[in-house]
């Protein structure tokens, strides 16, 4: 018996030893006290007042059509004549768009003439961009890379300042109600009341863009739950140091960008409990303190960067003094928003990346947006120019449970940094 | 015409080198008139060949809502039979025919089915004592067509089949329309209505290679034990069948007026356990089956709408059909289990669709269905308590004029093996009785015979 | 429940013929009252594939639908001794074979796999054909071909080549024929010509050994040992067994055993409701199978472990796709071993998603199916049939609509004595696993009610799957069931009284060797009884294949 016992004990000891060498992984449900979530997108949020817009802000086609004689207007309003309309409009305003590389766009775009020092498929330097623009007869000093740097373009989106007429028919959102937070502690004429009745809400971004159709459409919570944006580079929020999910005066919150895409589950919703590696760019990692009160998480203001990579847009957004306010729902998900001052530069970069063609098709005017965010900006005054460089905003999200690769790692809060652009 | 005959004559003698084609000769077009009805002249009576099939659905029905009150012609349609209204004239309903267990246990969803199919209840399919009656029929009539039989399942599972030669030998089902299409109308399909035909030497070669395999039979069988001899003999039978099939491929198939090579099907997407998806899949398979029959590629088939203990469900429901039969409470306001009722009706809708599809293919002076005899049945009557009395049966098709349709026949507790006996007799299997023990019977269901 | 009698019969006419042939012809060896019969086993799909893989390489595709394997008492390996090939099945094999032959002779593979052609000193290709047939045939049929065989096949090949106008087409047709012939598709023992009677010859030994340990046909070394006579000596046999157990291919054999034992092949047909279990997909289903097999080989092969530890192990193979099902972070690429901490609900085989999901419905759990699977598979128990007079009419008390948890639902069924006879045995165990839903995901409540996972196993109480696993670890029933199953798998048949002595020996040595699965396989492979022809009594109608596996389900 002892012989058998020794043998089994020997085997057992070996196994025990080998298992001690590897520390146990996380338990079912992940490390206790830590909950992470992946956001299915971040949506410009606001509105709620049905009388907020006298009309939808005009898109480029609307503006151009209005300028035409009546018979032409009627004919070209027909959706069947859309491409003719667009051609005419572009020609009228002198918009240009040339592809840099042969083979792109299936031959539908004209090719740019390129100076000899530009190498195939290598993104041109700023000096080369100027040279290309000149070589192709762009207006002096005009011409920018667009469409994922595959084209050189000149339009009301690359240079809104050249096309003030395309701000015609613009309306700011003038309703009383809007989602958002009181970011500056004050309550004045430019503030809103939240749907829950809180006063002093700062959301000038919504005031600026809230009457454009595409922003109105995406400001629907039901739609926001269904549509995934930036799925290939999702934003994740990790809350750690949780003693009590309902009430906890001190938790650590980490906002990161995932290096793995967000995928759909069998029911068409974002797949929950999936694991994500982190994007290695340190500027995309932000740590701050927070607290939970009655199941609602709020965090201290911190400068934050996140990405929006969707179709042709690859935009890094900077939000200053950003804070989270979100509710832990019984089904395990997290629902709420990130509120802070979006830098004008990083917000407009997203708009510009949509390109003139994109703006045309969604009924938006880059000029209208640019002018509006300039006008309604309310944060971070530039010392030199005296102008505000950021605009109060609310980004809504719905998030499902997820795991971060380095779950449970200790981390220190981020230092606030100057806005990127 | 004459040219074809002589060419075929050459085929029969020259290419096959004097060896007889082991099984039935395909119909020579010289025997047929323009509408395909003059088969009679040489082969005595009847019309185009009668095709036989079974159609199986699981979990039976709710008797109070299925069994018609009136017997005979013009029977009433209780709620679960409403779906067959449009095809009622072509469908006979057989109620009140029982499975007798003879003291054996009633294995849920098995005993009833084995009894219906083999004439004797068994606790497992592996324990059955005889082949299922569809195999007996296909043995008798299946030679001479490309496939002895087609076994089809709609649930994506090749193991859903109730066609057995013996307990160890199940005829696996073709589980998808795409696969069925490939088999029927893929690379080896010869359009019977095409004017030209060239025998492909590759079939000759395949046949001779296989016949060399057959030559090993004697030696191999001598070297194994008694039980295995039967198994290996079955293998060699399969080889011979394949040789025969290859021989058929060397002959121009007789014209089949209704035969049109269909387009390759687009597979049905979605959860195959969902009733709606299942019905769509069923419709697709039925259309292919109909065309296979019209092209004379087989004379027998088995179609399985779902399994015994039906795994059908509605997407999003935690409880499926089978569980509902046991667990759903009777809704007092209507007096029956509503979910169960829905699934039973859905099964009847599929059956009606099946009948209508086959009736829509013209053949001879009537339709394909006129030249068919189909036995549809389930494995229980009232599923909640696994009742094997009064297992529902429906018949469709006139069997080329041998069978009356549109009747309700009440069995009054008679053994359900009478139906298997009747089917075999109609299809020309030379038996006068069938079944074992209390289910042994020598009386066909004469009400349906012409 | 009475044992079902002899079951291997054909339809009436054929049955009579078989019996008469059986009794009239002589067999080999044996006394008047019993005869030694070789085993005849049809290749499983996995074995077919490994044969082609070994012979032609993994980039030759094997495409098509195989005739389904049949389980007898839970094992396809035993069913392999009962099945034949139906006409439909043969057609499938033929189509698969044609596709293989096409690839072997295509430009990408021809040089490597055929390597010769008709040429100046072999005008009609007879030499090339003969060498190909000899080489490939001996591997396919798992023994060298006789000269006469090769000659006849070469003649036929050349005739086919002429008819088709192509040497390759002719040789390809021959290959197709070989792949369809019984010598390939069935493993038939050949009795030894010399030596003790009642044993199988060396090539048959090699085949048995190789399919047991690697689930593949014999490799070159093993074939050589058979040809040289080494395999007929104890030392030679031991050397081969040791080599094969030490080889990385042994893990493949272990996987094949556990795939059959745990019926993991059924995962191919597993589907879940996408709305109720959105995290479950076909690829997740396959991952659960792979997980269980890797967990097993990690424990039993890599770590040469104790079989019983399968029921208590915290070390689960894990991959990214399974993270959502197990609700754990998984960030290591590919497959790795994930170690759940002590006290975690995941411990042991009974908490792995493969078994939990396999034995559930598409949209909910089934303690009955799970309990039945555990009893029949892991404990080798038979769930009794319901008695003939069971009254199914009283299945449910219609007056009690408030049944929230599965336990409550099923307990309503247990009110009736007759139903309880089956259900007590199964549900009692299955209910202990209820904290894992129909997709194998962990949950604490069902419709907001806490889940009670207490129960009794062989009179010992347990609370939850981990507890139950520990009871299984300590239960001799579990280890004895493995021994029985491994023996049945190896021999491809059920246990007869004459085999009991060997089973008893194995039941002694298995615990003595620390319940190491490797040692169990080795012991079986080294026992001379493994290479004996089975003895059947001449007066008994046939070797039986006791069938008990139902095809229908009853929740």
CSV table of N, CA and C in Angstrom, one decimal, chain C residues 383-452:
chain,number,residue,atom,x,y,z
C,383,UNK,N,-29.5,3.3,-17.9
C,383,UNK,CA,-30.8,3.9,-17.4
C,383,UNK,C,-31.9,2.9,-17.7
C,384,UNK,N,-32.6,2.4,-16.7
C,384,UNK,CA,-33.6,1.4,-17.0
C,384,UNK,C,-34.7,2.0,-17.9
C,385,UNK,N,-35.3,1.1,-18.7
C,385,UNK,CA,-36.5,1.5,-19.6
C,385,UNK,C,-37.7,1.7,-18.7
C,386,UNK,N,-38.6,2.5,-19.1
C,386,UNK,CA,-39.8,2.6,-18.3
C,386,UNK,C,-40.6,1.3,-18.4
C,387,UNK,N,-41.2,0.9,-17.3
C,387,UNK,CA,-42.0,-0.3,-17.3
C,387,UNK,C,-43.1,-0.3,-18.3
C,388,UNK,N,-43.6,-1.4,-18.7
C,388,UNK,CA,-44.5,-1.4,-19.8
C,388,UNK,C,-45.8,-0.7,-19.5
C,389,UNK,N,-46.2,-0.6,-18.3
C,389,UNK,CA,-47.5,0.0,-18.0
C,389,UNK,C,-47.4,1.4,-17.5
C,390,UNK,N,-46.3,2.1,-17.8
C,390,UNK,CA,-46.1,3.4,-17.3
C,390,UNK,C,-47.2,4.3,-17.8
C,391,UNK,N,-47.8,5.1,-16.9
C,391,UNK,CA,-48.9,6.0,-17.3
C,391,UNK,C,-48.4,7.4,-17.5
C,392,UNK,N,-48.1,7.7,-18.8
C,392,UNK,CA,-47.6,9.0,-19.1
C,392,UNK,C,-48.6,10.1,-18.9
C,393,UNK,N,-49.9,9.8,-18.7
C,393,UNK,CA,-50.9,10.8,-18.6
C,393,UNK,C,-50.7,11.7,-17.4
C,394,UNK,N,-50.0,11.2,-16.4
C,394,UNK,CA,-49.9,12.0,-15.2
C,394,UNK,C,-48.6,12.8,-15.1
C,395,UNK,N,-48.0,13.1,-16.3
C,395,UNK,CA,-46.7,13.8,-16.3
C,395,UNK,C,-46.7,15.1,-15.5
C,396,UNK,N,-47.7,15.8,-15.5
C,396,UNK,CA,-47.6,17.1,-14.9
C,396,UNK,C,-48.9,17.5,-14.2
C,397,UNK,N,-48.7,18.1,-13.1
C,397,UNK,CA,-49.8,18.6,-12.3
C,397,UNK,C,-50.2,20.0,-12.9
C,398,UNK,N,-51.3,20.0,-13.6
C,398,UNK,CA,-51.7,21.2,-14.4
C,398,UNK,C,-52.1,22.3,-13.5
C,399,UNK,N,-52.2,22.0,-12.2
C,399,UNK,CA,-52.7,23.1,-11.3
C,399,UNK,C,-51.6,23.9,-10.7
C,400,UNK,N,-50.4,23.7,-11.1
C,400,UNK,CA,-49.3,24.4,-10.4
C,400,UNK,C,-48.5,25.2,-11.4
C,401,UNK,N,-48.9,26.4,-11.7
C,401,UNK,CA,-48.2,27.2,-12.7
C,401,UNK,C,-46.9,27.9,-12.3
C,402,UNK,N,-46.6,27.9,-11.0
C,402,UNK,CA,-45.4,28.7,-10.6
C,402,UNK,C,-44.2,28.0,-10.4
C,403,UNK,N,-43.6,27.4,-11.5
C,403,UNK,CA,-42.4,26.7,-11.3
C,403,UNK,C,-41.3,27.5,-12.0
C,404,UNK,N,-40.4,28.1,-11.2
C,404,UNK,CA,-39.5,29.0,-11.7
C,404,UNK,C,-38.2,28.3,-12.1
C,405,UNK,N,-37.6,27.5,-11.2
C,405,UNK,CA,-36.3,26.9,-11.6
C,405,UNK,C,-36.6,25.6,-12.2
C,406,UNK,N,-35.5,25.1,-12.9
C,406,UNK,CA,-35.6,23.8,-13.6
C,406,UNK,C,-35.8,22.7,-12.5
C,407,UNK,N,-35.2,22.9,-11.3
C,407,UNK,CA,-35.4,21.9,-10.3
C,407,UNK,C,-36.9,21.8,-10.0
C,408,UNK,N,-37.5,22.9,-9.9
C,408,UNK,CA,-39.0,22.9,-9.5
C,408,UNK,C,-39.8,22.2,-10.6
C,409,UNK,N,-39.4,22.6,-11.8
C,409,UNK,CA,-40.1,21.9,-13.0
C,409,UNK,C,-40.0,20.4,-12.9
C,410,UNK,N,-38.8,20.0,-12.8
C,410,UNK,CA,-38.5,18.6,-12.8
C,410,UNK,C,-39.1,17.8,-11.6
C,411,UNK,N,-39.1,18.5,-10.5
C,411,UNK,CA,-39.6,17.8,-9.3
C,411,UNK,C,-41.1,17.5,-9.4
C,412,UNK,N,-41.7,18.4,-10.2
C,412,UNK,CA,-43.1,18.1,-10.5
C,412,UNK,C,-43.3,16.8,-11.2
C,413,UNK,N,-42.3,16.4,-12.0
C,413,UNK,CA,-42.3,15.2,-12.8
C,413,UNK,C,-42.1,14.0,-11.8
C,414,UNK,N,-41.3,14.2,-10.8
C,414,UNK,CA,-40.9,13.1,-9.9
C,414,UNK,C,-42.1,12.7,-9.0
C,415,UNK,N,-43.1,13.5,-9.0
C,415,UNK,CA,-44.3,13.1,-8.1
C,415,UNK,C,-44.8,11.8,-8.4
C,416,UNK,N,-44.7,11.4,-9.7
C,416,UNK,CA,-45.3,10.1,-10.1
C,416,UNK,C,-44.2,9.0,-9.9
C,417,UNK,N,-44.5,8.0,-9.2
C,417,UNK,CA,-43.5,6.9,-8.9
C,417,UNK,C,-42.9,6.3,-10.1
C,418,UNK,N,-43.7,6.1,-11.1
C,418,UNK,CA,-43.2,5.4,-12.3
C,418,UNK,C,-42.2,6.3,-13.1
C,419,UNK,N,-42.5,7.6,-13.2
C,419,UNK,CA,-41.6,8.5,-13.9
C,419,UNK,C,-40.3,8.6,-13.1
C,420,UNK,N,-40.5,8.5,-11.7
C,420,UNK,CA,-39.3,8.8,-10.9
C,420,UNK,C,-38.3,7.7,-11.0
C,421,UNK,N,-38.7,6.5,-11.4
C,421,UNK,CA,-37.8,5.4,-11.5
C,421,UNK,C,-36.6,5.7,-12.5
C,422,UNK,N,-37.0,6.4,-13.6
C,422,UNK,CA,-35.9,6.8,-14.5
C,422,UNK,C,-35.2,8.1,-14.0
C,423,UNK,N,-36.1,9.0,-13.6
C,423,UNK,CA,-35.7,10.4,-13.4
C,423,UNK,C,-34.9,10.6,-12.2
C,424,UNK,N,-35.1,9.8,-11.1
C,424,UNK,CA,-34.3,9.9,-9.9
C,424,UNK,C,-32.9,9.7,-10.2
C,425,UNK,N,-32.6,8.7,-11.1
C,425,UNK,CA,-31.2,8.3,-11.3
C,425,UNK,C,-30.5,9.5,-12.1
C,426,UNK,N,-31.2,10.0,-13.0
C,426,UNK,CA,-30.6,11.0,-13.9
C,426,UNK,C,-30.7,12.4,-13.4
C,427,UNK,N,-31.9,12.8,-13.0
C,427,UNK,CA,-32.0,14.2,-12.7
C,427,UNK,C,-31.2,14.6,-11.4
C,428,UNK,N,-31.1,13.7,-10.5
C,428,UNK,CA,-30.4,14.0,-9.3
C,428,UNK,C,-29.0,14.4,-9.5
C,429,UNK,N,-28.3,13.8,-10.5
C,429,UNK,CA,-27.0,14.3,-10.8
C,429,UNK,C,-27.0,15.5,-11.7
C,430,UNK,N,-27.9,15.5,-12.7
C,430,UNK,CA,-27.9,16.6,-13.6
C,430,UNK,C,-28.2,17.9,-12.9
C,431,UNK,N,-29.1,17.9,-11.9
C,431,UNK,CA,-29.4,19.1,-11.2
C,431,UNK,C,-28.3,19.7,-10.4
C,432,UNK,N,-27.3,18.9,-10.1
C,432,UNK,CA,-26.1,19.4,-9.5
C,432,UNK,C,-25.3,20.3,-10.4
C,433,UNK,N,-25.6,20.3,-11.7
C,433,UNK,CA,-24.8,21.1,-12.7
C,433,UNK,C,-25.6,22.3,-13.2
C,434,UNK,N,-26.7,22.6,-12.5
C,434,UNK,CA,-27.6,23.6,-13.0
C,434,UNK,C,-27.0,25.0,-12.9
C,435,UNK,N,-25.9,25.2,-12.2
C,435,UNK,CA,-25.4,26.6,-12.2
C,435,UNK,C,-24.6,26.9,-13.5
C,436,UNK,N,-24.7,25.9,-14.4
C,436,UNK,CA,-24.1,26.1,-15.7
C,436,UNK,C,-25.2,26.0,-16.7
C,437,UNK,N,-25.4,27.1,-17.5
C,437,UNK,CA,-26.6,27.1,-18.4
C,437,UNK,C,-26.4,26.2,-19.6
C,438,UNK,N,-27.4,26.4,-20.5
C,438,UNK,CA,-27.4,25.5,-21.7
C,438,UNK,C,-26.2,25.7,-22.6
C,439,UNK,N,-25.5,26.8,-22.5
C,439,UNK,CA,-24.3,26.9,-23.3
C,439,UNK,C,-23.0,26.7,-22.4
C,440,UNK,N,-23.2,26.3,-21.2
C,440,UNK,CA,-22.0,26.0,-20.3
C,440,UNK,C,-21.6,27.3,-19.6
C,441,UNK,N,-22.4,28.3,-19.6
C,441,UNK,CA,-22.0,29.6,-18.9
C,441,UNK,C,-22.4,29.5,-17.5
C,442,UNK,N,-21.6,30.1,-16.6
C,442,UNK,CA,-21.9,30.0,-15.1
C,442,UNK,C,-23.0,31.0,-14.8
C,443,UNK,N,-23.9,30.6,-13.9
C,443,UNK,CA,-24.9,31.5,-13.4
C,443,UNK,C,-25.3,31.2,-12.0
C,444,UNK,N,-25.7,32.2,-11.2
C,444,UNK,CA,-26.0,31.9,-9.8
C,444,UNK,C,-27.5,31.8,-9.6
C,445,UNK,N,-28.3,32.4,-10.5
C,445,UNK,CA,-29.7,32.4,-10.3
C,445,UNK,C,-30.4,32.0,-11.6
C,446,UNK,N,-31.6,31.6,-11.5
C,446,UNK,CA,-32.5,31.3,-12.7
C,446,UNK,C,-33.8,32.0,-12.4
C,447,UNK,N,-34.1,33.0,-13.3
C,447,UNK,CA,-35.3,33.8,-13.1
C,447,UNK,C,-35.2,34.4,-11.7
C,448,UNK,N,-34.1,34.9,-11.4
C,448,UNK,CA,-33.9,35.6,-10.1
C,448,UNK,C,-34.0,34.7,-8.9
C,449,UNK,N,-34.2,33.4,-9.0
C,449,UNK,CA,-34.2,32.5,-7.9
C,449,UNK,C,-32.8,31.9,-7.8
C,450,UNK,N,-32.3,31.8,-6.5
C,450,UNK,CA,-31.0,31.1,-6.4
C,450,UNK,C,-31.1,29.7,-6.8
C,451,UNK,N,-30.1,29.1,-7.3
C,451,UNK,CA,-30.1,27.7,-7.8
C,451,UNK,C,-29.6,26.8,-6.8
C,452,UNK,N,-30.4,25.8,-6.5
C,452,UNK,CA,-30.0,24.7,-5.5
C,452,UNK,C,-29.3,23.6,-6.3
